[in-house]
Short mmCIF file of C-alpha atoms in Angstrom, two decimals:
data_model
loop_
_atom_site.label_atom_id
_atom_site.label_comp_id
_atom_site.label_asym_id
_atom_site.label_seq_id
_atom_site.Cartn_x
_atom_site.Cartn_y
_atom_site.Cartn_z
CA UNK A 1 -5.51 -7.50 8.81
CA UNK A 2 -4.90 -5.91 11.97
CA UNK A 3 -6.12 -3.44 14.29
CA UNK A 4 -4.36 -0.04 15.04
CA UNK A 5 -2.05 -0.35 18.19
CA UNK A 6 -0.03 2.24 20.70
CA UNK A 7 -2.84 5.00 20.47
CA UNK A 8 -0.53 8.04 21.31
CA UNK A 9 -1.23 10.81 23.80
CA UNK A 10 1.39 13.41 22.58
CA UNK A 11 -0.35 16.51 21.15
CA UNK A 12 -1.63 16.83 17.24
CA UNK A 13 0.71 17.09 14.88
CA UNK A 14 -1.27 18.94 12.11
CA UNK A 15 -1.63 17.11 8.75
CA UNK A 16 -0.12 18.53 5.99
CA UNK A 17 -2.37 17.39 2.66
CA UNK A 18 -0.29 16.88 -0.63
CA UNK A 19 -2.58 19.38 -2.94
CA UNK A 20 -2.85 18.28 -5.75
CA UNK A 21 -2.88 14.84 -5.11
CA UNK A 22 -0.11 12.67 -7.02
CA UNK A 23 -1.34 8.99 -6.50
CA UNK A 24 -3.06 7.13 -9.54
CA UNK A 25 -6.58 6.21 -7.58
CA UNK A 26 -6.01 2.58 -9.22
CA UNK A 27 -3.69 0.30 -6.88
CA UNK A 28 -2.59 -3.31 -7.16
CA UNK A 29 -2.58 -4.88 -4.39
CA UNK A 30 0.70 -6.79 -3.25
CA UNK A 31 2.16 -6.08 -6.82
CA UNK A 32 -0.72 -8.11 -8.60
CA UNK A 33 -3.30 -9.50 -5.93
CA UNK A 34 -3.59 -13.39 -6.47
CA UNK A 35 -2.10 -13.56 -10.15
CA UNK A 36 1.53 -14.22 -8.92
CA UNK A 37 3.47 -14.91 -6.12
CA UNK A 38 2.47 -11.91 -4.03
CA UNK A 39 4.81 -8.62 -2.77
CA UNK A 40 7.62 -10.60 -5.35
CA UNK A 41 9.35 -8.64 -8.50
CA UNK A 42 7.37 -11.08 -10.51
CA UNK A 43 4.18 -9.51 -9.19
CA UNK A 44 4.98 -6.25 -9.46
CA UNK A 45 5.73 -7.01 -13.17
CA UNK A 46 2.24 -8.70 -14.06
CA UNK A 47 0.78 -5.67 -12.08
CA UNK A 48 2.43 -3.21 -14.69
CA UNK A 49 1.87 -5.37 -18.16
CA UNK A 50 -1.79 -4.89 -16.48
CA UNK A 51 -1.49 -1.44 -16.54
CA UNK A 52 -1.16 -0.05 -13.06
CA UNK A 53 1.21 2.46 -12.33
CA UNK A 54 0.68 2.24 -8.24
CA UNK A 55 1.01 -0.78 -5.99
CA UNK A 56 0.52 -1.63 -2.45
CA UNK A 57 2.92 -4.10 -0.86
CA UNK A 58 4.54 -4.82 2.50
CA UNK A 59 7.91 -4.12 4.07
CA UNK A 60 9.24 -5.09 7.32
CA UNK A 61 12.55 -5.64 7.89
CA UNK A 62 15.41 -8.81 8.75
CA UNK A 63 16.86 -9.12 11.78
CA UNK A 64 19.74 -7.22 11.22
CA UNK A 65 17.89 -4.55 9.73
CA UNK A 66 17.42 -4.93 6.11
CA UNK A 67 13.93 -3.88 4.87
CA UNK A 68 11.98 -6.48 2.46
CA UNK A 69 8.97 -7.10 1.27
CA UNK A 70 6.19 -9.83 3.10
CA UNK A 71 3.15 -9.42 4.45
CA UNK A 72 3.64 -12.24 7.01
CA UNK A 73 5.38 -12.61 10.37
CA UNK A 74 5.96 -16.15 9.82
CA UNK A 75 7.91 -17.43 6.61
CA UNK A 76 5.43 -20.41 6.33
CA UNK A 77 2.74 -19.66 3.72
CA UNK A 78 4.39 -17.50 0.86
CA UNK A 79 8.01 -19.27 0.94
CA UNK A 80 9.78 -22.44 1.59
CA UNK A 81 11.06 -21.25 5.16
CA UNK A 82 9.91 -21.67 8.77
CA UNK A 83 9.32 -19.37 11.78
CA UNK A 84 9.35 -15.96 12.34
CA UNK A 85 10.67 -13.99 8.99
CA UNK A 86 12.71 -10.97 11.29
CA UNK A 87 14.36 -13.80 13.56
CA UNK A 88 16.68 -14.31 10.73
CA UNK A 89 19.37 -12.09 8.64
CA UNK A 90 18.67 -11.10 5.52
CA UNK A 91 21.45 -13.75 3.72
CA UNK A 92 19.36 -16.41 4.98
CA UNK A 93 16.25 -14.66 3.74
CA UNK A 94 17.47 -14.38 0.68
CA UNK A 95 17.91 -17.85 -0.15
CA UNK A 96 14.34 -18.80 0.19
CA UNK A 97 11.94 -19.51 -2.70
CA UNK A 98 9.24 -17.42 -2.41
CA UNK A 99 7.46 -18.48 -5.90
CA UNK A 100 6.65 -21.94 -5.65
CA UNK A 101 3.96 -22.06 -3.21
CA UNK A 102 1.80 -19.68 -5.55
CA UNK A 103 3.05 -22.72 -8.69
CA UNK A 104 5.57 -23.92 -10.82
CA UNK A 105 6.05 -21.26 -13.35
CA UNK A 106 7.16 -19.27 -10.35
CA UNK A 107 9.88 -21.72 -8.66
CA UNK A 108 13.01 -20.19 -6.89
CA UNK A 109 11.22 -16.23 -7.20
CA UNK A 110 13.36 -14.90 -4.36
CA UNK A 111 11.82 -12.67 -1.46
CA UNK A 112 12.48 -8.84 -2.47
CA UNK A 113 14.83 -6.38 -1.22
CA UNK A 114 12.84 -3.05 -0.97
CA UNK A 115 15.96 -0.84 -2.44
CA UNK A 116 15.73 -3.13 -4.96
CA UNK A 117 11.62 -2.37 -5.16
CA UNK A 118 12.90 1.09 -5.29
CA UNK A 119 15.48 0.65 -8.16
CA UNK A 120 12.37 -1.13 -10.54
CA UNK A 121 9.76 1.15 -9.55
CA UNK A 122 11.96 4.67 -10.63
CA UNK A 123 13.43 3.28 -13.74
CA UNK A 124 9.92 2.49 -14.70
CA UNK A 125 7.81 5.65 -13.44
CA UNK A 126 5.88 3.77 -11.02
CA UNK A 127 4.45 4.57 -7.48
CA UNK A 128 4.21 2.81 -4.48
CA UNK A 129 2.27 2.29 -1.10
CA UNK A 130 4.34 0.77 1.48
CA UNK A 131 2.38 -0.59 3.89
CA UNK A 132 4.93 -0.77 6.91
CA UNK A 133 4.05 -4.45 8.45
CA UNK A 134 6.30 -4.57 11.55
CA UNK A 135 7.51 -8.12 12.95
CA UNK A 136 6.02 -8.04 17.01
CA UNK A 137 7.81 -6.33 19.14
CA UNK A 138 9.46 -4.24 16.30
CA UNK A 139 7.35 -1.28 15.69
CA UNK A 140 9.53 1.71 16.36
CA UNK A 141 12.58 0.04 14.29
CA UNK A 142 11.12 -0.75 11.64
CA UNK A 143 9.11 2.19 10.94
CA UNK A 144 12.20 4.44 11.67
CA UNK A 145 14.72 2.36 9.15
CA UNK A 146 11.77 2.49 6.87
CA UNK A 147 11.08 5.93 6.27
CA UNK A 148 15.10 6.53 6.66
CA UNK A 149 15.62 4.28 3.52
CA UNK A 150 12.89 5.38 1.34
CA UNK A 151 14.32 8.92 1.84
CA UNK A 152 17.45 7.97 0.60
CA UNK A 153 16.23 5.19 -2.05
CA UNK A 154 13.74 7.87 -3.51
CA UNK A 155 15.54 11.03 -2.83
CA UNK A 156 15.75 11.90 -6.52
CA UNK A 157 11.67 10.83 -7.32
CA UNK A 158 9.31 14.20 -7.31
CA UNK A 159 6.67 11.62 -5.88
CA UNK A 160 7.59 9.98 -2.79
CA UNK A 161 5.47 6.29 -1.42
CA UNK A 162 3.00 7.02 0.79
CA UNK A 163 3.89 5.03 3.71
CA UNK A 164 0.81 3.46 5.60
CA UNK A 165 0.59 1.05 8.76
CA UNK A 166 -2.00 -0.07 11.23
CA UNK A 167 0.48 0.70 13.66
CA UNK A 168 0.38 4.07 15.17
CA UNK A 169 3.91 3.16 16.73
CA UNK A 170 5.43 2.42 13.37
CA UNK A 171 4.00 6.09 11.62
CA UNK A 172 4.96 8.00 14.84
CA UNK A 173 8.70 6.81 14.07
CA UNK A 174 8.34 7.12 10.58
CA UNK A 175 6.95 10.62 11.18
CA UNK A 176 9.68 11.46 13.76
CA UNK A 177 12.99 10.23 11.27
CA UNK A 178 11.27 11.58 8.34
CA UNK A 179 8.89 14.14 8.80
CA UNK A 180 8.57 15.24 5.31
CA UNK A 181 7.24 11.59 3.76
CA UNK A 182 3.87 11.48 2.93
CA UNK A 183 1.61 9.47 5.59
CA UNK A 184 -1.42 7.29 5.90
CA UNK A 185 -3.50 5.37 8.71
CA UNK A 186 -4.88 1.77 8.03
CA UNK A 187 -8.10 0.48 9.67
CA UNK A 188 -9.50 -2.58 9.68
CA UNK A 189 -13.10 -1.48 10.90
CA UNK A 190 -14.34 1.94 11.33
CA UNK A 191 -13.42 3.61 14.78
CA UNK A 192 -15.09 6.76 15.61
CA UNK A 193 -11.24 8.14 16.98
CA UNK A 194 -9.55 7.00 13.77
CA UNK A 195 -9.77 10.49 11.68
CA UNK A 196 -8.30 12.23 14.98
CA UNK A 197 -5.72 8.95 14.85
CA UNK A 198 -4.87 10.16 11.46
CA UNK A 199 -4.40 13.99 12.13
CA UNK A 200 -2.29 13.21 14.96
CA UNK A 201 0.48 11.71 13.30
CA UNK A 202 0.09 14.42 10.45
CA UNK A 203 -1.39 11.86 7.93
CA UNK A 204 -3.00 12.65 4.61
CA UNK A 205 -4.80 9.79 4.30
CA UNK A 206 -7.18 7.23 5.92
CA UNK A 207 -6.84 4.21 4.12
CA UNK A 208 -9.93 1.36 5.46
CA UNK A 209 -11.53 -1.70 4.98
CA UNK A 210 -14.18 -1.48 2.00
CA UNK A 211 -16.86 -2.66 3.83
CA UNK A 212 -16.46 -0.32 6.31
CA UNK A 213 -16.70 2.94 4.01
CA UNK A 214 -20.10 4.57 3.32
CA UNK A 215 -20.56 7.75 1.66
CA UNK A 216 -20.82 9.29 5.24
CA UNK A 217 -17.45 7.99 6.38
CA UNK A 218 -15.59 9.33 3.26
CA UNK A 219 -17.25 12.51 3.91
CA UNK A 220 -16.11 12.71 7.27
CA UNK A 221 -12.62 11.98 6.21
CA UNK A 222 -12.59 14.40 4.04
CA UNK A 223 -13.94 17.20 5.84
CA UNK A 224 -10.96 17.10 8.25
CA UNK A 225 -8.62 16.97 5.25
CA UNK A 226 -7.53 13.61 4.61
CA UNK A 227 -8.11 11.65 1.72
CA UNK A 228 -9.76 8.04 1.76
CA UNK A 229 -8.46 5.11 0.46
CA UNK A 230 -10.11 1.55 0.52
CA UNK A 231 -9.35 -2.09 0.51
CA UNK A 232 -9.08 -4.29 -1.03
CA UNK A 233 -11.98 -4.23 -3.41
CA UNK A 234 -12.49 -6.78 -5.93
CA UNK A 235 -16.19 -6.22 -7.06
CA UNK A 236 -17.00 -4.05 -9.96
CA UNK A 237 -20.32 -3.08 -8.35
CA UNK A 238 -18.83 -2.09 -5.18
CA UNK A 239 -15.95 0.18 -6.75
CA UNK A 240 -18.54 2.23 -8.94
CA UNK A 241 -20.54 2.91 -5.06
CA UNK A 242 -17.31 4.08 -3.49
CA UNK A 243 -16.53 6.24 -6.46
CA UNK A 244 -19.40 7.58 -6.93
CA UNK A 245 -19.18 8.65 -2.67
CA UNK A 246 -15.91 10.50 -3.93
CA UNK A 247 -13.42 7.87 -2.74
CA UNK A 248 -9.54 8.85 -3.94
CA UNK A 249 -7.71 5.60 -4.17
CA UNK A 250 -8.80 1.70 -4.39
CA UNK A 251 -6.38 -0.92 -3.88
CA UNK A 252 -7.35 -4.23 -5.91
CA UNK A 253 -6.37 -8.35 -6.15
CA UNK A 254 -8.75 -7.73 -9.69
CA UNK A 255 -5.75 -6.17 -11.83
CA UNK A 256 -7.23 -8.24 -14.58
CA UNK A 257 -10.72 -7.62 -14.35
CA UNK A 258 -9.62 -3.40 -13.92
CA UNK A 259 -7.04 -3.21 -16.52
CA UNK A 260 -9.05 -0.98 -18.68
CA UNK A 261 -9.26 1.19 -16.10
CA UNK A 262 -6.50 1.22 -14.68
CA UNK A 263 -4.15 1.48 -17.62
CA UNK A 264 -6.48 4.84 -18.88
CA UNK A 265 -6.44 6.18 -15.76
CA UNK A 266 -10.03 5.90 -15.34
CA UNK A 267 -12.24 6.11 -12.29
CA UNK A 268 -13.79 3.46 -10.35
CA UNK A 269 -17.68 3.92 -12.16
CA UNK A 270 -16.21 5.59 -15.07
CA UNK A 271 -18.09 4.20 -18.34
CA UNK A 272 -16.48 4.07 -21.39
CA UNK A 273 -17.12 2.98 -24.57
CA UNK A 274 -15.11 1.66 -27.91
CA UNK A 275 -16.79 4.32 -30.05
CA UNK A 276 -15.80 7.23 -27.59
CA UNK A 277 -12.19 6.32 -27.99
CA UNK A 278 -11.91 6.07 -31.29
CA UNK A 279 -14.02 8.57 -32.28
CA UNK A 280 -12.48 11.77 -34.70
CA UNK A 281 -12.51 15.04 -33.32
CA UNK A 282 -15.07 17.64 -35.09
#
């Protein structure tokens, strides 16, 4: 993960919460953490026979301006291609196998176009976190063509992504070409600025590092409005603390081990049992 960059010095732009908040507070992370070849179709479609009905994943876009999915800024690890992914149009990106590394059963799964992300999602009724994962050097771009094609792409879907990115360069743009998309600041530690960070490019969430969350910090962001969001937690144990400090979304790798929860819609914490579900009504 990476740091927040480009602190701005422009005055606040007030945050505008969405009230009541439409996010399920159970995301997959990268369509269905480590279970399939990640921020693919093929994940996203695990992540939903799980249950989920929100994922996380990452967009940035070619070099002639097409936005996909991959968390990388090097082709290397998750496909069969070399250097950096936004050096290259997206017909040569589109030829790459981005399965096999992650096995067999997976060979040839191509990288994904994020109006075709868009397409899936709707016809299924599903929600999305785009985390907006800029190649260097192409902050303002990206976030700008970004927010301009979700607007379009979900122009007809009540619930828009919340769009999230460790770079305050990237929201600002977003924030400037579409003012009316929902917003969120990602932190890799705590910083004491980083709920001022938020309100400043009109955010309505904080979304940070697990580890970095106490019941303090989630107070704090949500005394100035915001809501809090964590990742990416994996642990049982550790998802029943942060729910139990109020926290309002969790992204996950663990769709498996959360399914139950996830496809009831229950909290992190939340207990359960076999009798309680089945149980007549007096």
């Amino acid at each position: 993960m990476h740091e927040v960059i480009g602190y701005p010095h422009a005055m606040p732009t007030p945050n505008i919460p969405l009230d009541p908040w439409p996010y399920p507070c159970w995301i997959a992370h990268r369509g269905a953490g480590t279970l399939a070849p990640e921020n693919t179709l093929a994940a996203f479609r695990l992540g939903a026979e799980h249950g989920f009905g929100m994922f996380e994943c990452d967009v940035k876009l070619s070099a002639d301006g097409e936005p996909f999915l991959l968390h990388d800024a090097e082709l290397a690890r998750t496909t069969n291609g070399q250097g950096l992914a936004g050096a290259l149009n997206w017909d040569a990106l589109s030829r790459l196998d981005a399965g096999s590394w992650h096995g067999r059963a997976h060979a040839g799964e191509p990288l994904l176009r994020l109006e075709s992300l868009a397409r899936w999602l709707q016809a299924l009724g599903l929600m999305v976190n785009l985390e907006i994962k800029p190649s260097p050097g192409d902050e303002e771009r990206t976030g700008r063509v970004v927010a301009e094609r979700v607007a379009q792409w979900w122009a007809a879907s009540e619930v828009k992504p919340l769009l999230s990115s460790f770079s305050i360069e990237a929201l600002r743009a977003a924030r400037d070409a579409q003012p009316a998309l929902p917003r969120a600041l990602l932190i890799d530690r705590w910083i004491p600025e980083a709920v001022e960070q938020a309100i400043e490019l009109g955010c309505c969430a904080l979304v940070v590092h697990q580890a970095f969350l106490s019941d303090r910090r989630i107070e704090q962001i949500h005394e100035a409005g915001l809501k809090a969001l964590a990742y990416t937690v994996n642990e049982a144990e550790r998802a029943d603390t942060l729910w139990a400090a109020s926290l309002d979304g969790l992204i996950t790798d663990r769709v498996d081990a959360f399914e139950p929860q996830a496809r009831l819609g229950l909290r992190p914490g939340f207990r359960i049992s076999v009798d309680e579900l089945i149980a007549e009504p007096e």
